[in-house]
mmCIF file of C-alpha atoms and ligand atoms in Angstrom:
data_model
loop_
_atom_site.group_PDB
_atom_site.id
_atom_site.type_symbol
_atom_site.label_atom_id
_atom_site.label_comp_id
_atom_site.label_asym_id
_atom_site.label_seq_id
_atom_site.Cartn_x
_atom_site.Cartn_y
_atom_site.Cartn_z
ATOM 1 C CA UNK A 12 68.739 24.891 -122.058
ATOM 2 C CA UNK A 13 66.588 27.159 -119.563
ATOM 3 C CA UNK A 14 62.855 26.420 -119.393
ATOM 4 C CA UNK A 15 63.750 22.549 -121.036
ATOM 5 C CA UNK A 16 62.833 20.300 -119.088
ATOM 6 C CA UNK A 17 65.161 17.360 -120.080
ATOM 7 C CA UNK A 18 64.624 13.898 -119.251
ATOM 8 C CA UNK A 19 67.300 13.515 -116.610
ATOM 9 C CA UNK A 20 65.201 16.709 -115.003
ATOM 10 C CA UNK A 21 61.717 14.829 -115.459
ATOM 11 C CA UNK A 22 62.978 11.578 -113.731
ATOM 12 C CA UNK A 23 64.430 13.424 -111.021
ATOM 13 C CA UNK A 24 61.028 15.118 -110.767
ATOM 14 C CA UNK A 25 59.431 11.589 -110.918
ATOM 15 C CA UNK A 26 61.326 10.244 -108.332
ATOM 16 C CA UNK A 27 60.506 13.396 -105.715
ATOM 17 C CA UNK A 28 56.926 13.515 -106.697
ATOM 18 C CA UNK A 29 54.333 11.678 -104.265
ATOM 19 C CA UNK A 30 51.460 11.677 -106.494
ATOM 20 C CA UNK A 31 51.544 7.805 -107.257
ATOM 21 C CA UNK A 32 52.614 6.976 -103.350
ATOM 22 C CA UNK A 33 48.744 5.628 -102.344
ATOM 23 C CA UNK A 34 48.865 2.733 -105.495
ATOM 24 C CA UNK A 35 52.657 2.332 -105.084
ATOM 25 C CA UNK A 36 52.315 1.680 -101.204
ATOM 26 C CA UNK A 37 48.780 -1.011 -102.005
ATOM 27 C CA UNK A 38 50.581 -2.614 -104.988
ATOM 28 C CA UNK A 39 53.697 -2.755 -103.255
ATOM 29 C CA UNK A 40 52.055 -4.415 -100.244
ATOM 30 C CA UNK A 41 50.163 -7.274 -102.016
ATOM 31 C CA UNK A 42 53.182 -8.456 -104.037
ATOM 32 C CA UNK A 43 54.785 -8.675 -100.740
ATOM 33 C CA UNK A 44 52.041 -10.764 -99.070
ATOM 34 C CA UNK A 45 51.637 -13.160 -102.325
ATOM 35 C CA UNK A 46 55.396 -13.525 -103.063
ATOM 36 C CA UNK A 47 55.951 -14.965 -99.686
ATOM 37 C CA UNK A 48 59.629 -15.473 -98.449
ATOM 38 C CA UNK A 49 60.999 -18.833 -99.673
ATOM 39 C CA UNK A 50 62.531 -20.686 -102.468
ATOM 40 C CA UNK A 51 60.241 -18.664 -105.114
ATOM 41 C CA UNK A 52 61.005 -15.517 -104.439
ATOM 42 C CA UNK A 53 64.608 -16.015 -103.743
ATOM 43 C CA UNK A 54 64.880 -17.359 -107.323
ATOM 44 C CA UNK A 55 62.851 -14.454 -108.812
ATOM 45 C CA UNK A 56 65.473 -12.151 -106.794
ATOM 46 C CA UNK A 57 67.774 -13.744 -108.136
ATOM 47 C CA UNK A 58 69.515 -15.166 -105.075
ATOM 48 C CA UNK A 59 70.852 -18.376 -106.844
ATOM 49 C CA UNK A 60 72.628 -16.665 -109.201
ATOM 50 C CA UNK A 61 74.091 -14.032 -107.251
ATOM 51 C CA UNK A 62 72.380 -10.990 -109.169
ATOM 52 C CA UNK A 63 69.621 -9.610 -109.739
ATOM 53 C CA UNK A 64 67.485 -11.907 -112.250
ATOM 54 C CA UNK A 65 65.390 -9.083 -113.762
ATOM 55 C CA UNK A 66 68.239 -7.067 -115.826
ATOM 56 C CA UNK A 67 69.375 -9.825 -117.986
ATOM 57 C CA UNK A 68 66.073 -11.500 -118.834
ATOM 58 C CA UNK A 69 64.429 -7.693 -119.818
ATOM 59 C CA UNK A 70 67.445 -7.495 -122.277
ATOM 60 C CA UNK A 71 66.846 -10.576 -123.823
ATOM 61 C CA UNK A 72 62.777 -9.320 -123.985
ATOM 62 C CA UNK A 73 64.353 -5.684 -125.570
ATOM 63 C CA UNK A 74 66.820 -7.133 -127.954
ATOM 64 C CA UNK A 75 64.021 -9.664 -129.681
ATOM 65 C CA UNK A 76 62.073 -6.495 -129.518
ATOM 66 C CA UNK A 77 64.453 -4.105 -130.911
ATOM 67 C CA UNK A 78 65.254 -7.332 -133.552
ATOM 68 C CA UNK A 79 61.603 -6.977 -134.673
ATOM 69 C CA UNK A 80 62.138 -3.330 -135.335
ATOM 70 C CA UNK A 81 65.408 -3.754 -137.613
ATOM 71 C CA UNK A 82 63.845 -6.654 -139.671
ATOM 72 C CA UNK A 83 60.754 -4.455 -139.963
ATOM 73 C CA UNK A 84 63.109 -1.047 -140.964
ATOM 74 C CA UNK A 85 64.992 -3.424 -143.846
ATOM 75 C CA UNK A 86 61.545 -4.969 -144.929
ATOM 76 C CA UNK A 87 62.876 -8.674 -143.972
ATOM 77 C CA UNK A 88 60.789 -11.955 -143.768
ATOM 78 C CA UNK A 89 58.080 -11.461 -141.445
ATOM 79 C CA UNK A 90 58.115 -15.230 -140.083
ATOM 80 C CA UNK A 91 61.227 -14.116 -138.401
ATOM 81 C CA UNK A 92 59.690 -11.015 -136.970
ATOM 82 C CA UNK A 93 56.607 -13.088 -135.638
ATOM 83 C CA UNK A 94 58.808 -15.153 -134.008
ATOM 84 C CA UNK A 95 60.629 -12.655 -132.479
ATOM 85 C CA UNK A 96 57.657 -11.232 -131.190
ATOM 86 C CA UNK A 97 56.628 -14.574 -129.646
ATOM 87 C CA UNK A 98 59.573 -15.038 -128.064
ATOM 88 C CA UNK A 99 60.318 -11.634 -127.095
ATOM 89 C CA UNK A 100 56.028 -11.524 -124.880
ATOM 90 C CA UNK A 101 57.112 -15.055 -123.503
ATOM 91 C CA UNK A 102 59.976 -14.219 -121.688
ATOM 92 C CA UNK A 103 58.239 -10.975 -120.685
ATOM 93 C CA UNK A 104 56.524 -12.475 -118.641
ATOM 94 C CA UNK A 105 58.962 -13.958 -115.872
ATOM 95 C CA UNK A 106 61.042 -10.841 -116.761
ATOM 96 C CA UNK A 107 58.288 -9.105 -115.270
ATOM 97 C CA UNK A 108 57.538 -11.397 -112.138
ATOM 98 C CA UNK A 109 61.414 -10.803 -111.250
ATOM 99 C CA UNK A 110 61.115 -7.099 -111.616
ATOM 100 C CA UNK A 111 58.206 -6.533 -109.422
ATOM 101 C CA UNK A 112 59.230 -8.717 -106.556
ATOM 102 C CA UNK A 113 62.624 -6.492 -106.100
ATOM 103 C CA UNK A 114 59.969 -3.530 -106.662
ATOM 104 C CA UNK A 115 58.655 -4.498 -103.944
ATOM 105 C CA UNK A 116 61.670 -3.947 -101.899
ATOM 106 C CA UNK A 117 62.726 -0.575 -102.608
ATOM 107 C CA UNK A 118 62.792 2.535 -101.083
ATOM 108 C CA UNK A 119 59.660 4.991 -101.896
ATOM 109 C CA UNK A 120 61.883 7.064 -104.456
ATOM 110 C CA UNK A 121 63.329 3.977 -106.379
ATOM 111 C CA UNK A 122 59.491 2.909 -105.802
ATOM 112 C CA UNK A 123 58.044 5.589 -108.152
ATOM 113 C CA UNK A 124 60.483 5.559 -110.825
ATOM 114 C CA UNK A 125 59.812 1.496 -110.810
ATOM 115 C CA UNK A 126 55.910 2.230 -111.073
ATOM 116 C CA UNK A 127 56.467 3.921 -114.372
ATOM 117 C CA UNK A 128 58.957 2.268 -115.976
ATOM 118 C CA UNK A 129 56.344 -0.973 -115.107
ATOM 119 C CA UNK A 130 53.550 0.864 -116.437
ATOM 120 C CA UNK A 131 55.797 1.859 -120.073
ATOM 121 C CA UNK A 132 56.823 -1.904 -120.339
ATOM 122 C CA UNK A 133 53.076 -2.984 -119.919
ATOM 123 C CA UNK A 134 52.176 -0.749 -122.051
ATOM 124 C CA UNK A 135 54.860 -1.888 -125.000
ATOM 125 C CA UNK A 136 53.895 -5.473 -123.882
ATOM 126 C CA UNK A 137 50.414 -5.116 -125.504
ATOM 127 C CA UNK A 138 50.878 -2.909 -128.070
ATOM 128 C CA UNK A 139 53.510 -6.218 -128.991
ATOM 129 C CA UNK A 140 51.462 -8.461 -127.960
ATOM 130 C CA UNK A 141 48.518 -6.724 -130.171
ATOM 131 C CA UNK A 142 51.444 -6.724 -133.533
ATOM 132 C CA UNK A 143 52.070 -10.364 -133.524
ATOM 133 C CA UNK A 144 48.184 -10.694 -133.047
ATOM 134 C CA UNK A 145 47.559 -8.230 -136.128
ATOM 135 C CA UNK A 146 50.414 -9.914 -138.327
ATOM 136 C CA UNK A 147 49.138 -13.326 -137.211
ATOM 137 C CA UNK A 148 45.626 -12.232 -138.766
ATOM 138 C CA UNK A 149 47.575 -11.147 -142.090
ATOM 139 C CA UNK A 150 47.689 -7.575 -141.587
ATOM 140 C CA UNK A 151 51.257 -6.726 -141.827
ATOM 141 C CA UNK A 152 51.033 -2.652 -141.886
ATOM 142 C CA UNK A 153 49.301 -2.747 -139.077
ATOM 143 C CA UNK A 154 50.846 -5.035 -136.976
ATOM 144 C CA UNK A 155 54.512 -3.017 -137.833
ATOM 145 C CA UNK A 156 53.189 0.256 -136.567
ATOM 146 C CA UNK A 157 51.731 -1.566 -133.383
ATOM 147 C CA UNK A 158 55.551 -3.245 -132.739
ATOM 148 C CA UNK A 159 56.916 0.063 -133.516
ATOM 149 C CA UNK A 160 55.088 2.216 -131.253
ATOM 150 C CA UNK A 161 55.695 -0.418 -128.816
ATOM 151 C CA UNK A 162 59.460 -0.289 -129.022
ATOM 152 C CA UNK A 163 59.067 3.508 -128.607
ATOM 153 C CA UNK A 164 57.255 3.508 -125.581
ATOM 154 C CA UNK A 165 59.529 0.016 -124.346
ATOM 155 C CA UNK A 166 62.587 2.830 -124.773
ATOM 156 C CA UNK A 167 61.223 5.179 -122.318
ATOM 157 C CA UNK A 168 60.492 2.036 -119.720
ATOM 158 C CA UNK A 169 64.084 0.878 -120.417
ATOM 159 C CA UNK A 170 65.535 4.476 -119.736
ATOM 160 C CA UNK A 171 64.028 4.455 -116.324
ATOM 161 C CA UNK A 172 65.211 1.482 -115.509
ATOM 162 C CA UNK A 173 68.719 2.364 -116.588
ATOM 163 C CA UNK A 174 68.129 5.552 -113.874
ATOM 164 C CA UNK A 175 66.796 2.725 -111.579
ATOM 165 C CA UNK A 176 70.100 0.568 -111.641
ATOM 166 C CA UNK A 177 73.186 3.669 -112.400
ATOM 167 C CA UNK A 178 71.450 6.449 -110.462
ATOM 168 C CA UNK A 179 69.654 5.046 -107.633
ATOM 169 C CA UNK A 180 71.157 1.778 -107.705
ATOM 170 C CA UNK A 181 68.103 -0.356 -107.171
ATOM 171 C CA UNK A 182 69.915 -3.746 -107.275
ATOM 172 C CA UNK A 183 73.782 -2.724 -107.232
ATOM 173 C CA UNK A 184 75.197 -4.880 -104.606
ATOM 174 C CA UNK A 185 75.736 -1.656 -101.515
ATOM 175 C CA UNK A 186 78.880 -3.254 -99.646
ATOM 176 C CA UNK A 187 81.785 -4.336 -101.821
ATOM 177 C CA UNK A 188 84.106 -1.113 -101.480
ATOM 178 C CA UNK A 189 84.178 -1.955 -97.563
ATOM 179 C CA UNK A 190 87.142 -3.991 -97.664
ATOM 180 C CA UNK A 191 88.881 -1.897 -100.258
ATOM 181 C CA UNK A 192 88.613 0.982 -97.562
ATOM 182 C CA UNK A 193 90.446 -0.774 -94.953
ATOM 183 C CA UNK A 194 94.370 -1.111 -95.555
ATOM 184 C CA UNK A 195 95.928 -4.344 -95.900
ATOM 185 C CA UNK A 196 96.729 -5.942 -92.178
ATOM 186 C CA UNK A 197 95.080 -6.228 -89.020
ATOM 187 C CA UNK A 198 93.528 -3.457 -86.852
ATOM 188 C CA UNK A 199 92.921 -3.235 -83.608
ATOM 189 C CA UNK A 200 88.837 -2.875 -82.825
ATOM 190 C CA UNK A 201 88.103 -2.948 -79.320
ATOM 191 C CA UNK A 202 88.309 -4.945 -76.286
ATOM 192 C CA UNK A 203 86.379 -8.333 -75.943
ATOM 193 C CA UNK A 204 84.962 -7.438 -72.718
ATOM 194 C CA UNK A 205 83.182 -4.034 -74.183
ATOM 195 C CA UNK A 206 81.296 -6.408 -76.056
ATOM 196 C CA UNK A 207 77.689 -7.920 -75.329
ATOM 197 C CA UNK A 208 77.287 -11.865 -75.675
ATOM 198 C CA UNK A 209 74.721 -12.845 -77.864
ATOM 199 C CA UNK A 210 73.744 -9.073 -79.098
ATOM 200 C CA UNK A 211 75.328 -7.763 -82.833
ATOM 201 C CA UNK A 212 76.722 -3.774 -82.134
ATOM 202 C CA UNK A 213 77.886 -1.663 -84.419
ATOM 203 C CA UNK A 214 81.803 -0.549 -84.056
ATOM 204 C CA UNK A 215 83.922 2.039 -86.455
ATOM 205 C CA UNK A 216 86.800 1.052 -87.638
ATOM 206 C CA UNK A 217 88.181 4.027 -89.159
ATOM 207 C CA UNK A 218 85.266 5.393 -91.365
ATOM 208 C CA UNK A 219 83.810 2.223 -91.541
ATOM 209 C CA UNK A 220 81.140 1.029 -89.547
ATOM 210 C CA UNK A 221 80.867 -2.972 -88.377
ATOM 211 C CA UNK A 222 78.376 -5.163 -87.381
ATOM 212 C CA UNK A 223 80.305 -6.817 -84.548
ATOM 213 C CA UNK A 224 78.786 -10.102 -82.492
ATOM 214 C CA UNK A 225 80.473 -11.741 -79.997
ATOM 215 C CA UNK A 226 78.952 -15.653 -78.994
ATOM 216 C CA UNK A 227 81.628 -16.742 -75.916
ATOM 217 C CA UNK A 228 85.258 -16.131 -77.123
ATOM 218 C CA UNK A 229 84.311 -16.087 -80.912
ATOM 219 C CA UNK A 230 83.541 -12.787 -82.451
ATOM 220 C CA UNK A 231 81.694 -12.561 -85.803
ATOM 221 C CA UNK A 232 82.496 -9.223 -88.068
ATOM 222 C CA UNK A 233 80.315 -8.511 -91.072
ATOM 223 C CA UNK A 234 80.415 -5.001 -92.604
ATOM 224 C CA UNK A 235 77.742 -3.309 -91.182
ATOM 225 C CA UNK A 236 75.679 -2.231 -94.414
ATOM 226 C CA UNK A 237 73.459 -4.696 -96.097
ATOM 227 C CA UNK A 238 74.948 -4.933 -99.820
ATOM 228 C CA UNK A 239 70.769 -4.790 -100.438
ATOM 229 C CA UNK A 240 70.499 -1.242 -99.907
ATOM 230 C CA UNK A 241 72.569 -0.806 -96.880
ATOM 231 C CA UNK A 242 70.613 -1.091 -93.834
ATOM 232 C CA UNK A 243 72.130 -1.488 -90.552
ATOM 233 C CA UNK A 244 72.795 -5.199 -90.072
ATOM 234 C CA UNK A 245 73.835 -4.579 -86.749
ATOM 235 C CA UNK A 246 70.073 -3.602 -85.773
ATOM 236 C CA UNK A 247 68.899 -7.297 -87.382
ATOM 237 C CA UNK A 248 67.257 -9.992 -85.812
ATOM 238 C CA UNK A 249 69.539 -13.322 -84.943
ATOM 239 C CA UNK A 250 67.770 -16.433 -85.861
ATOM 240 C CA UNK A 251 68.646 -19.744 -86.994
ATOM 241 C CA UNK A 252 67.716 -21.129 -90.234
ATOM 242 C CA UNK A 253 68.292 -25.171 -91.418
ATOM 243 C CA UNK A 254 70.792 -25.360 -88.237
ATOM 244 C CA UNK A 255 72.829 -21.643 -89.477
ATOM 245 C CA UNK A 256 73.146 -18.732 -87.683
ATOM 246 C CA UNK A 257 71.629 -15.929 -89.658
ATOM 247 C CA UNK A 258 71.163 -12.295 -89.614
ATOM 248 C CA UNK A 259 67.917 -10.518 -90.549
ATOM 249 C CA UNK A 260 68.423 -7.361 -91.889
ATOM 250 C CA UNK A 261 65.911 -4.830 -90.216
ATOM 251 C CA UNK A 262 64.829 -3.257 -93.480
ATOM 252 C CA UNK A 263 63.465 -5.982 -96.377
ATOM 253 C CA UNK A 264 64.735 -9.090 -94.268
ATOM 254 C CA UNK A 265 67.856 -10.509 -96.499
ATOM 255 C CA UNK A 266 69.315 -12.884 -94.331
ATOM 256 C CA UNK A 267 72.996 -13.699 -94.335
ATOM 257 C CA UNK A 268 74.874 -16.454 -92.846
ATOM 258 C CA UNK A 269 76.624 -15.427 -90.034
ATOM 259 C CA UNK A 270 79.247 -18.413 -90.860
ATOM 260 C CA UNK A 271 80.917 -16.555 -93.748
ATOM 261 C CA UNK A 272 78.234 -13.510 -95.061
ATOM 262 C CA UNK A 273 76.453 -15.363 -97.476
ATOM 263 C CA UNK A 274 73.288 -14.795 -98.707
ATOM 264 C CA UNK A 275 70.916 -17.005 -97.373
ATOM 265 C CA UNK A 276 67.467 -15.155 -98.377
ATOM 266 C CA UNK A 277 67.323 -12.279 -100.641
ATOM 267 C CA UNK A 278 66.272 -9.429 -101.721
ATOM 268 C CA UNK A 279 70.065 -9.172 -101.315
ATOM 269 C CA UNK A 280 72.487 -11.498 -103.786
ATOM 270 C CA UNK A 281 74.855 -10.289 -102.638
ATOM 271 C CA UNK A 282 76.970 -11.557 -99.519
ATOM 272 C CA UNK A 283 77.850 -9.320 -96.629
ATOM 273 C CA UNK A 284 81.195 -8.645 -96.602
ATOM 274 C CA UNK A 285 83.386 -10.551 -93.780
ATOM 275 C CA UNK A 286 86.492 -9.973 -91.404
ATOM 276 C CA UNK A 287 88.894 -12.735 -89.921
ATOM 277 C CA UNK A 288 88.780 -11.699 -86.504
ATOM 278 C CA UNK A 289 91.627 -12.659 -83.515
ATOM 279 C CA UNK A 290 91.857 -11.630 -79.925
ATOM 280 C CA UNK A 291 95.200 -10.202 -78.478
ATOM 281 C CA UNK A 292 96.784 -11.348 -75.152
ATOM 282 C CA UNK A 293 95.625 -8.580 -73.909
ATOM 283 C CA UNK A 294 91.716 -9.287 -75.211
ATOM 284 C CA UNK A 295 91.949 -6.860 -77.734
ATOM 285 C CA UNK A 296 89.944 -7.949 -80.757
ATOM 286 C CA UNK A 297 91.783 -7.392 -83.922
ATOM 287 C CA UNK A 298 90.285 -7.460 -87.672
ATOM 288 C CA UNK A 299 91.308 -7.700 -91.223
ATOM 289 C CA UNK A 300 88.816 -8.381 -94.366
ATOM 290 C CA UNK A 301 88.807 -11.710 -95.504
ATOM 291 C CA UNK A 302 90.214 -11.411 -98.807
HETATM 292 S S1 FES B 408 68.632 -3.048 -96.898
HETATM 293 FE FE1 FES B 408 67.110 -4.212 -97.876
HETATM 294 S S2 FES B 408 67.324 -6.144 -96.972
HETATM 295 FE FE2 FES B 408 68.862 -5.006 -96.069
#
């Protein structure tokens, strides 16, 4: 509808706008420097589980939340509201600990979107957290309108994180079609004596670009872009972690084993995906993905 100004429209306008860049950029920064790389952060990442934590503890927070607001619509017992309530601000909190630290490691437009949908859920987090408080204290009208304003303004916090995750794909793992886009068999890459020792390149193969690193006669392929947000892997830093050989990737620092791709450190969870290599008579290197 002309002069409408839907909400797909207003998000896209959110996520162009710079307005909210100086607070995004300071926030942004301190989580960084307090959530310091290590076994914290890779759990609040979600690294262990191999997915992003945040999504599925927020819908557990949302359904007791949305829970509240059907037992409130049919005029249900309010003891199983309150606890609702209670459980629903508990497990905000973590919920919310996970989502900022992979804030932190976005790109400035998934960055913006983030800041609001943060500031919506904090915002439906004490008008809850103000409901059970109110209904606690016996005042039951009160305390329904507080949880039901929240939910309304938890809605538009869980829309933007829905444009988050489908549209920008903050937190969709950025590599997994590579090996569907290579045909079944081995390819020929390049020659073994092209190659550096010790230094990751990028080669094509076809339309696909590779992070390529040759150590002596054994050549390690990794698809080149980091399933984080695909950075170039091939511009990363080699270092060795606990005795493995890692890649850093140049742009948030997930660091991937360079034994098989997997995900040593996020933000990643997801592993970089890998190619059997062999070398020809002839030293030609040869690749197929590693199904
Ligand atoms: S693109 Fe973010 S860590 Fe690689």
């Amino acid at each position: 509808m002309k002069g409408f100004a839907g909400p797909v429209a207003l998000t896209d306008r959110l996520e162009k706008s710079k307005a909210l860049d100086r607070p995004i950029r300071g926030l942004a920064k301190v989580v960084r420097e307090r959530v310091k790389p290590g076994r914290l952060r890779d759990v609040l990442h979600g690294v262990p589980i191999g997915e992003p934590l945040h999504p599925s503890m927020a819908s557990v927070t949302l359904g007791c939340w949305v829970s509240v607001g059907v037992l409130d619509a049919a005029g249900a017992d309010s003891r199983a509201a309150r606890l609702l309530l209670a459980v629903g601000i508990a497990n905000a909190l973590p919920t919310a600990a996970a989502g900022i630290t992979d804030w932190s490691s976005l790109h400035r437009e998934q960055q913006r979107v983030g800041f609001v949908h943060m500031a919506a859920n904090l915002t439906a987090l004490g008008l809850l957290s103000a409901s059970l408080l109110a209904r606690l204290r016996g005042r039951e009208r009160a305390g329904k309108a507080l949880s039901f304003a929240g939910l309304g303004i938890g809605t538009v916090g869980a829309y933007l994180g829905g444009h988050m995750a489908y549209r920008q794909a903050a937190g969709a793992n950025h590599a997994p079609q590579v090996t569907h886009l290579v045909p079944l068999g081995w390819h020929d890459l390049c020659p073994i004596k092209d190659l550096p020792d010790g230094r990751p390149v990028a080669r094509r193969l076809g339309y696909i670009q590779l992070f390529v690193l040759r150590r002596g006669e054994s050549v390690t392929v990794l698809a080149d872009h980091c399933p984080h947000l695909a950075g170039p892997l091939h511009q990363g830093r080699l270092v060795m972690q606990d005795g493995e050989a890692c890649v850093v990737c140049p742009w948030h620092g997930s660091t991937f084993r360079l034994e098989d791709g997997s995900v040593k450190h996020g933000p990643a969870t997801a592993p970089a995906p890998m190619f059997e290599t062999r070398v020809r008579r002839d030293g030609t290197i040869q690749v197929r993905p590693l199904t």
